[in-house]
Coordinates of N, CA and C in Angstrom, one line a residue:
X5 N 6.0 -8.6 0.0 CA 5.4 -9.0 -1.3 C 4.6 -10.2 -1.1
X6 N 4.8 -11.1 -0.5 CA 4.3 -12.7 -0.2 C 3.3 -12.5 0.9
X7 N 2.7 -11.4 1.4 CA 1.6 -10.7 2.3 C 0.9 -10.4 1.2
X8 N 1.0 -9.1 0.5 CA 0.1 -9.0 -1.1 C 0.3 -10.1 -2.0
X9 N 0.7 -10.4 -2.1 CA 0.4 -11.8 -3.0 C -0.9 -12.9 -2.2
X10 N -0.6 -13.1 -1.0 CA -1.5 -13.7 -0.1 C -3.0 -13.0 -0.5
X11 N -3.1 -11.4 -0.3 CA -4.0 -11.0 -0.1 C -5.0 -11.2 -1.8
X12 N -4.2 -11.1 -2.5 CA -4.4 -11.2 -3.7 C -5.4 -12.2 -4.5
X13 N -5.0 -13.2 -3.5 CA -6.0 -14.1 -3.7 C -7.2 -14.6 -3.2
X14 N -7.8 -15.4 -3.3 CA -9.4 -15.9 -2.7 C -9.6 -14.9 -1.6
X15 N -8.4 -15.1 -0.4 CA -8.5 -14.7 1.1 C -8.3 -13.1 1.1
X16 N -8.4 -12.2 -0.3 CA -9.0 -10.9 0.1 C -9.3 -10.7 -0.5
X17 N -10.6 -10.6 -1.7 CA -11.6 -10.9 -2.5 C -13.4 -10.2 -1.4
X18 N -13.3 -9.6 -2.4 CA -14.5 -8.9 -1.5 C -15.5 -9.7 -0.6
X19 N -16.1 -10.8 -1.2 CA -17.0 -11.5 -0.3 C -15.9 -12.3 0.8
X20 N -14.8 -12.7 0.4 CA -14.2 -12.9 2.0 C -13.9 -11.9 3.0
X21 N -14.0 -11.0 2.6 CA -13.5 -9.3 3.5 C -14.7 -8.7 4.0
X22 N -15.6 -9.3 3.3 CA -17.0 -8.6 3.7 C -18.0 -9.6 5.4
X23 N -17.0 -11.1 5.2 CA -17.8 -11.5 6.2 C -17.1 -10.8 7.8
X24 N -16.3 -9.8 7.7 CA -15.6 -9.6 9.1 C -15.9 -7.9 8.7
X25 N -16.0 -7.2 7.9 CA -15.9 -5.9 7.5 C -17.6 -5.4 7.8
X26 N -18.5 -6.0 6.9 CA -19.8 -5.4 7.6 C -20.2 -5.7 8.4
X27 N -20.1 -7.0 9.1 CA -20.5 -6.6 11.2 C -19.8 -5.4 11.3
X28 N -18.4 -4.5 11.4 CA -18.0 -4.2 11.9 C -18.5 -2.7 11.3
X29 N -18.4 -2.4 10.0 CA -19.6 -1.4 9.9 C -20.2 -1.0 10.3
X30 N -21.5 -2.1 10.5 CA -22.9 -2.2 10.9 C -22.4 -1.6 12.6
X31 N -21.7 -2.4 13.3 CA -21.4 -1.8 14.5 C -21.0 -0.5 14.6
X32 N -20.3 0.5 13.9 CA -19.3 1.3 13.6 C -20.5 2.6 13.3
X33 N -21.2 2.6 12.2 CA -21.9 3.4 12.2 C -23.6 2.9 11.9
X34 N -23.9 2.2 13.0 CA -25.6 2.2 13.5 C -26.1 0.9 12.5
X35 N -27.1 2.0 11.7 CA -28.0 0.6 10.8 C -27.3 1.2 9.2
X36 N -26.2 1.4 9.0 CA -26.0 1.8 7.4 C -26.7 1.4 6.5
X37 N -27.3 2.3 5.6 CA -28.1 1.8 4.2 C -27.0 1.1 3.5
X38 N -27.4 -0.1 2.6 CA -26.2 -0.9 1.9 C -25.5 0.1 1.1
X39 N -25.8 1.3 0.2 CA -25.2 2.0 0.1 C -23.8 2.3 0.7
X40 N -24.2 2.8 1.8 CA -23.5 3.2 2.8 C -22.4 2.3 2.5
X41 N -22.7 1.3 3.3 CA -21.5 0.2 3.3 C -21.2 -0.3 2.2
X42 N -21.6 -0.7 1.0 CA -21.0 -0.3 -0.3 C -19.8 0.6 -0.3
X43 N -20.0 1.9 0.0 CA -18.9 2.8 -0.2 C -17.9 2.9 0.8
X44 N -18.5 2.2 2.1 CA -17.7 2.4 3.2 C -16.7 0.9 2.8
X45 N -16.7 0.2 2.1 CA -16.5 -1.3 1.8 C -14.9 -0.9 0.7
X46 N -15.3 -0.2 0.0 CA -15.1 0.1 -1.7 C -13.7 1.0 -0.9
X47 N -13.9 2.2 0.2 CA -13.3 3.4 0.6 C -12.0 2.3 1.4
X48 N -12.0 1.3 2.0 CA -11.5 0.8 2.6 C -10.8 -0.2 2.0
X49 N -10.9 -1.3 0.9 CA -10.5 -1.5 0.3 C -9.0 -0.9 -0.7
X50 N -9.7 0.4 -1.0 CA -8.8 1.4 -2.0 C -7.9 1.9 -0.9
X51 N -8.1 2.0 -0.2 CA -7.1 2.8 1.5 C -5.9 1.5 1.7
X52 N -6.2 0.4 1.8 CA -5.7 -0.7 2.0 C -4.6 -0.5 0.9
X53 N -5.1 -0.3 -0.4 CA -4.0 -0.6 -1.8 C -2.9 0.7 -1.1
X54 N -3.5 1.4 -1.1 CA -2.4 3.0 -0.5 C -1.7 1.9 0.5
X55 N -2.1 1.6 1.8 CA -1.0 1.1 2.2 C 0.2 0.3 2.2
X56 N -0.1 -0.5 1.8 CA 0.3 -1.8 1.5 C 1.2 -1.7 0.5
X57 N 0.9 -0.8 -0.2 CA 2.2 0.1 -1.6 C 2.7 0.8 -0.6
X58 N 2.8 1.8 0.0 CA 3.6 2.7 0.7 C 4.5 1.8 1.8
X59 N 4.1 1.0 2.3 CA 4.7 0.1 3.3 C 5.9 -0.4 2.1
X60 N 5.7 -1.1 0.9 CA 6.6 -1.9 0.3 C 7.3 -0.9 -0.6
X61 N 7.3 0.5 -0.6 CA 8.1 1.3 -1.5 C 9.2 1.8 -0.1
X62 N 8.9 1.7 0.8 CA 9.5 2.1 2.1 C 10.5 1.0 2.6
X63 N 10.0 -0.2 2.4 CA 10.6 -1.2 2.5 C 11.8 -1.9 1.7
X64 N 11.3 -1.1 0.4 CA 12.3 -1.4 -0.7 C 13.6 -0.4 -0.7
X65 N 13.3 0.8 -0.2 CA 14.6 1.7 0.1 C 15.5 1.2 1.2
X66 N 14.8 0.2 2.0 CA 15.5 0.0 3.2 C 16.5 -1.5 2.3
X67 N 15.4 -2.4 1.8 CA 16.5 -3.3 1.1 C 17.5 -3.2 0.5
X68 N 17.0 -2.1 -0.7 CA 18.5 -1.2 -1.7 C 19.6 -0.9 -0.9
X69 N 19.1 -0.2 -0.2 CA 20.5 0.5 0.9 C 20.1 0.3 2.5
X70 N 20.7 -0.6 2.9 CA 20.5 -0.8 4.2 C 20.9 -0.3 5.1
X71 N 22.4 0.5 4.6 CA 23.0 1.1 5.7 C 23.0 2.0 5.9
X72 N 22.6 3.3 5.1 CA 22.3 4.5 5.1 C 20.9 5.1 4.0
X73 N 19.5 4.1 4.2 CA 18.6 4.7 3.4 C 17.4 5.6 4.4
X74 N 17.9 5.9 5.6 CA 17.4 7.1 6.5 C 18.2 8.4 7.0
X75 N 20.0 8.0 6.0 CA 20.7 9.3 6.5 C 20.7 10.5 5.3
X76 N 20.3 10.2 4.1 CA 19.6 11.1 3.6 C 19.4 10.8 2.3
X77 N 18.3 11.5 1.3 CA 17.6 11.2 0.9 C 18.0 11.2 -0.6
X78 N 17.8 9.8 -1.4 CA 18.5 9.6 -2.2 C 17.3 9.4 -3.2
X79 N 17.4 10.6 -4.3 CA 16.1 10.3 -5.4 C 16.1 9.0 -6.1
X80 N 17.5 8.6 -6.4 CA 17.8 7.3 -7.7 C 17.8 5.9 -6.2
X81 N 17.5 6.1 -5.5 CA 17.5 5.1 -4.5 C 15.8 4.9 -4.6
X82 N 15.2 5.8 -4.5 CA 13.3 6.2 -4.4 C 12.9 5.9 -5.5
X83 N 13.7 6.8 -6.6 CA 13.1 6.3 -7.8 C 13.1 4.6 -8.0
X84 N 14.3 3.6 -7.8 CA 14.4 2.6 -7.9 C 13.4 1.6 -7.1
X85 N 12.8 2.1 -5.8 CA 12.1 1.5 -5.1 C 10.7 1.7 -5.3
X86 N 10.3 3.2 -6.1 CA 9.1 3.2 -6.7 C 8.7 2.3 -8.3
X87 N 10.1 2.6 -8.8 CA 9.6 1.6 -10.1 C 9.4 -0.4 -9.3
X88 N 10.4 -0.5 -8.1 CA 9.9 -2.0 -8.3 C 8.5 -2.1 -7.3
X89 N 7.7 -1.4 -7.1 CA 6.2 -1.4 -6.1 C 5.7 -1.0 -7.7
X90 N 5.6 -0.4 -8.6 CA 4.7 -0.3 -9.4 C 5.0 -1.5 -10.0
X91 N 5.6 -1.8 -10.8 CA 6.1 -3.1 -11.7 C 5.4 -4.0 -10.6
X92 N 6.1 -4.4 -9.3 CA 4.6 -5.4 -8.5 C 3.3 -5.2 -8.4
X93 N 3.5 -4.0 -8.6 CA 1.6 -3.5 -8.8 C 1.0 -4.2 -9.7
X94 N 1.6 -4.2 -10.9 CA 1.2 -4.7 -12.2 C 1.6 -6.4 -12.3
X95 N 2.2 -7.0 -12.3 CA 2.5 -8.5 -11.8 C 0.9 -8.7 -10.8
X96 N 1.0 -7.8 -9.9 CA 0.0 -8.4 -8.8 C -1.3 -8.5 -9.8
X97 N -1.9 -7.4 -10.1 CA -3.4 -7.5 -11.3 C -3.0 -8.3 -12.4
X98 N -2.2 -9.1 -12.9 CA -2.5 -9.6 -13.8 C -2.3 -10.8 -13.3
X99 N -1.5 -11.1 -11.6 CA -2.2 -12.4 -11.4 C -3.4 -12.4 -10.6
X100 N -4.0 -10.9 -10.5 CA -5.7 -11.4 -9.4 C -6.2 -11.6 -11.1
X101 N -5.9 -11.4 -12.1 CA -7.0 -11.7 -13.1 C -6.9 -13.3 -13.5
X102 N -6.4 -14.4 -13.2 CA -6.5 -15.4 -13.2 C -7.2 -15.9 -11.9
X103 N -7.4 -15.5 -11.0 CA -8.2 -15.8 -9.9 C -9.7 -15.6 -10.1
X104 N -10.3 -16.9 -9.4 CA -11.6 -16.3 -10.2 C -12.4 -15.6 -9.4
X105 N -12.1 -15.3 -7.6 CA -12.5 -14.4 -7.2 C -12.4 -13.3 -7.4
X106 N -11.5 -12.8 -8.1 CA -11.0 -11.2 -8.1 C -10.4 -11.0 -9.7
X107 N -10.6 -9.8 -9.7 CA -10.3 -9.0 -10.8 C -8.9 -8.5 -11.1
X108 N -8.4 -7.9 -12.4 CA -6.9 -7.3 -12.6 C -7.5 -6.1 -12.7
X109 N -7.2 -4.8 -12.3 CA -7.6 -3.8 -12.5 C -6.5 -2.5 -12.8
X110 N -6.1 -1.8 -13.8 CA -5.4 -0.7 -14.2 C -5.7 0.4 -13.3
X111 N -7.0 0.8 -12.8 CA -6.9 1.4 -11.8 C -6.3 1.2 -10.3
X112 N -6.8 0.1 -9.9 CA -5.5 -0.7 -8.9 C -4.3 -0.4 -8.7
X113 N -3.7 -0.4 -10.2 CA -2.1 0.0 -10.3 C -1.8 1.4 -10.3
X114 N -2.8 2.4 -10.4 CA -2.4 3.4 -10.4 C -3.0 3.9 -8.6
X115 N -3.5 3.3 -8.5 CA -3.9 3.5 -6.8 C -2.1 2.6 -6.1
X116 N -2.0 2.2 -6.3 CA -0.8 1.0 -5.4 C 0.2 2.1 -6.0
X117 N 0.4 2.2 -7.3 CA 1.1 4.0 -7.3 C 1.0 5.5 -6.5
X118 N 0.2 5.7 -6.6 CA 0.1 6.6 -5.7 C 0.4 6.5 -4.3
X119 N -0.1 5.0 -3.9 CA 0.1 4.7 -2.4 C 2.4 4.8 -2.2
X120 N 2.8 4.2 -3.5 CA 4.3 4.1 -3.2 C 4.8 5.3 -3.3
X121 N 4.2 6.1 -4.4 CA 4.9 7.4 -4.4 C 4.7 8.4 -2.3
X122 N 3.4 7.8 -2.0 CA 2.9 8.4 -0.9 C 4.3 7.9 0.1
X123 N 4.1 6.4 0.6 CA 5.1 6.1 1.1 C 6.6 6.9 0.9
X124 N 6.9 6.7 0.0 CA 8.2 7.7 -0.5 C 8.0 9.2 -0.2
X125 N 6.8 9.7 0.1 CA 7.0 11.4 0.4 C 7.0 11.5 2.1
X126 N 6.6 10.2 2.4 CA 6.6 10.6 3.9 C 7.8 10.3 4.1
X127 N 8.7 9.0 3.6 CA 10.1 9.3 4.2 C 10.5 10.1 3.7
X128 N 10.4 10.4 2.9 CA 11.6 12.2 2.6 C 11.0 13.0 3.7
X129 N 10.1 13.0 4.0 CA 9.6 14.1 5.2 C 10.6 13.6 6.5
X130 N 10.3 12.4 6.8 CA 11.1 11.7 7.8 C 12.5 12.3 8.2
X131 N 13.1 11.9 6.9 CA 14.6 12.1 6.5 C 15.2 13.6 6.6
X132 N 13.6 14.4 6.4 CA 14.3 15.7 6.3 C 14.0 16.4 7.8
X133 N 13.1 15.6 9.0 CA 13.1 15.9 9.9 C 14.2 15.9 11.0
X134 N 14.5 14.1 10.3 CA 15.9 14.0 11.2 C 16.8 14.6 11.1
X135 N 17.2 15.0 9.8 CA 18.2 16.4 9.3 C 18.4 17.2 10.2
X136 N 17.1 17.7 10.1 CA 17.0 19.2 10.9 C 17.3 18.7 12.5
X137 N 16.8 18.1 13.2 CA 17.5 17.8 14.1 C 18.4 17.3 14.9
X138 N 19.3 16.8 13.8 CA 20.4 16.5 14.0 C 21.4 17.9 14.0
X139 N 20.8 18.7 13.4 CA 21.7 19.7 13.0 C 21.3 21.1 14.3
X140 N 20.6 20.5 15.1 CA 20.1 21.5 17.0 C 21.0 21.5 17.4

C-alpha cells in the first residue's frame, strides 16, 4: 500500500514516467508515430493499475489468514481482501486528486478492480491446482 501511495504521487505522474518510458519505446518499437506511444504509454499505465491491485488483493488474503490462505479457497476471506483493494482504490484517487500532478479518476477504480478481482482468480486457480495435486 505505501509503494501505491508512493506511486501516486508526483513520482508516477505521466510526465515523470514518460522521461524513462519513451526512450524505451522509441527503442522497443523503431521510430513510433507519437500516436503510437501515446497509446503504448496510456496501455502501460492501465496494465500497471491491474497489477499492482492484483498483487495487493493477493497480499491481503495472505495478511487475513496467514496460516492457511493457500490450503483452500475461502470466498468470505477473497471477498474481504477484494473489498479492502477496492476501498484503497478509492482512498488512492481521491488522494491523486489533490496532487497537482495527477488526477482522481473513477475509471482507475474500476481498472484497480478488476486488476484485484484478477489477482483473486489467479489464486483460486493456484489453490485449485495445488488441490489437485495434492490429491496424485
Amino acid at each position: 500500500m505505501l509503494l501505491i501511495f508512493l506511486v501516486s504521487t508526483n513520482v508516477g505522474s505521466s510526465s515523470s514516467t514518460s522521461r524513462f518510458l519513451v526512450p524505451f519505446l522509441n527503442w522497443l518499437l523503431g521510430d513510433p508515430s507519437p500516436e503510437m506511444i501515446q497509446t503504448a504509454r496510456v496501455l502501460i499505465r492501465k496494465c500497471g493499475h491491474l497489477f499492482e491491485y492484483a498483487v495487493l488483493a493477493i497480499l491481503c488474503c495472505r495478511a487475513l489468514n496467514p496460516e492457511q490462505w493457500l490450503q483452500k479457497w475461502q470466498f468470505g476471506l477473497a471477498r474481504r481482501a477484494a473489498l479492502i483493494a477496492v476501498v484503497y482504490a478509492a482512498t488512492d484517487e481521491f488522494h491523486q486528486s489533490f496532487e497537482p500532478s495527477r488526477t482522481g479518476s473513477p475509471v482507475d477504480v474500476l481498472i484497480d478492480t478488476c486488476g484485484a478481482i484478477g489477482g483473486l482468480t489467479l489464486l483460486y486457480g493456484l489453490i485449485r491446482l495445488r488441490q489437485r495435486r495434492q490429491k496424485m
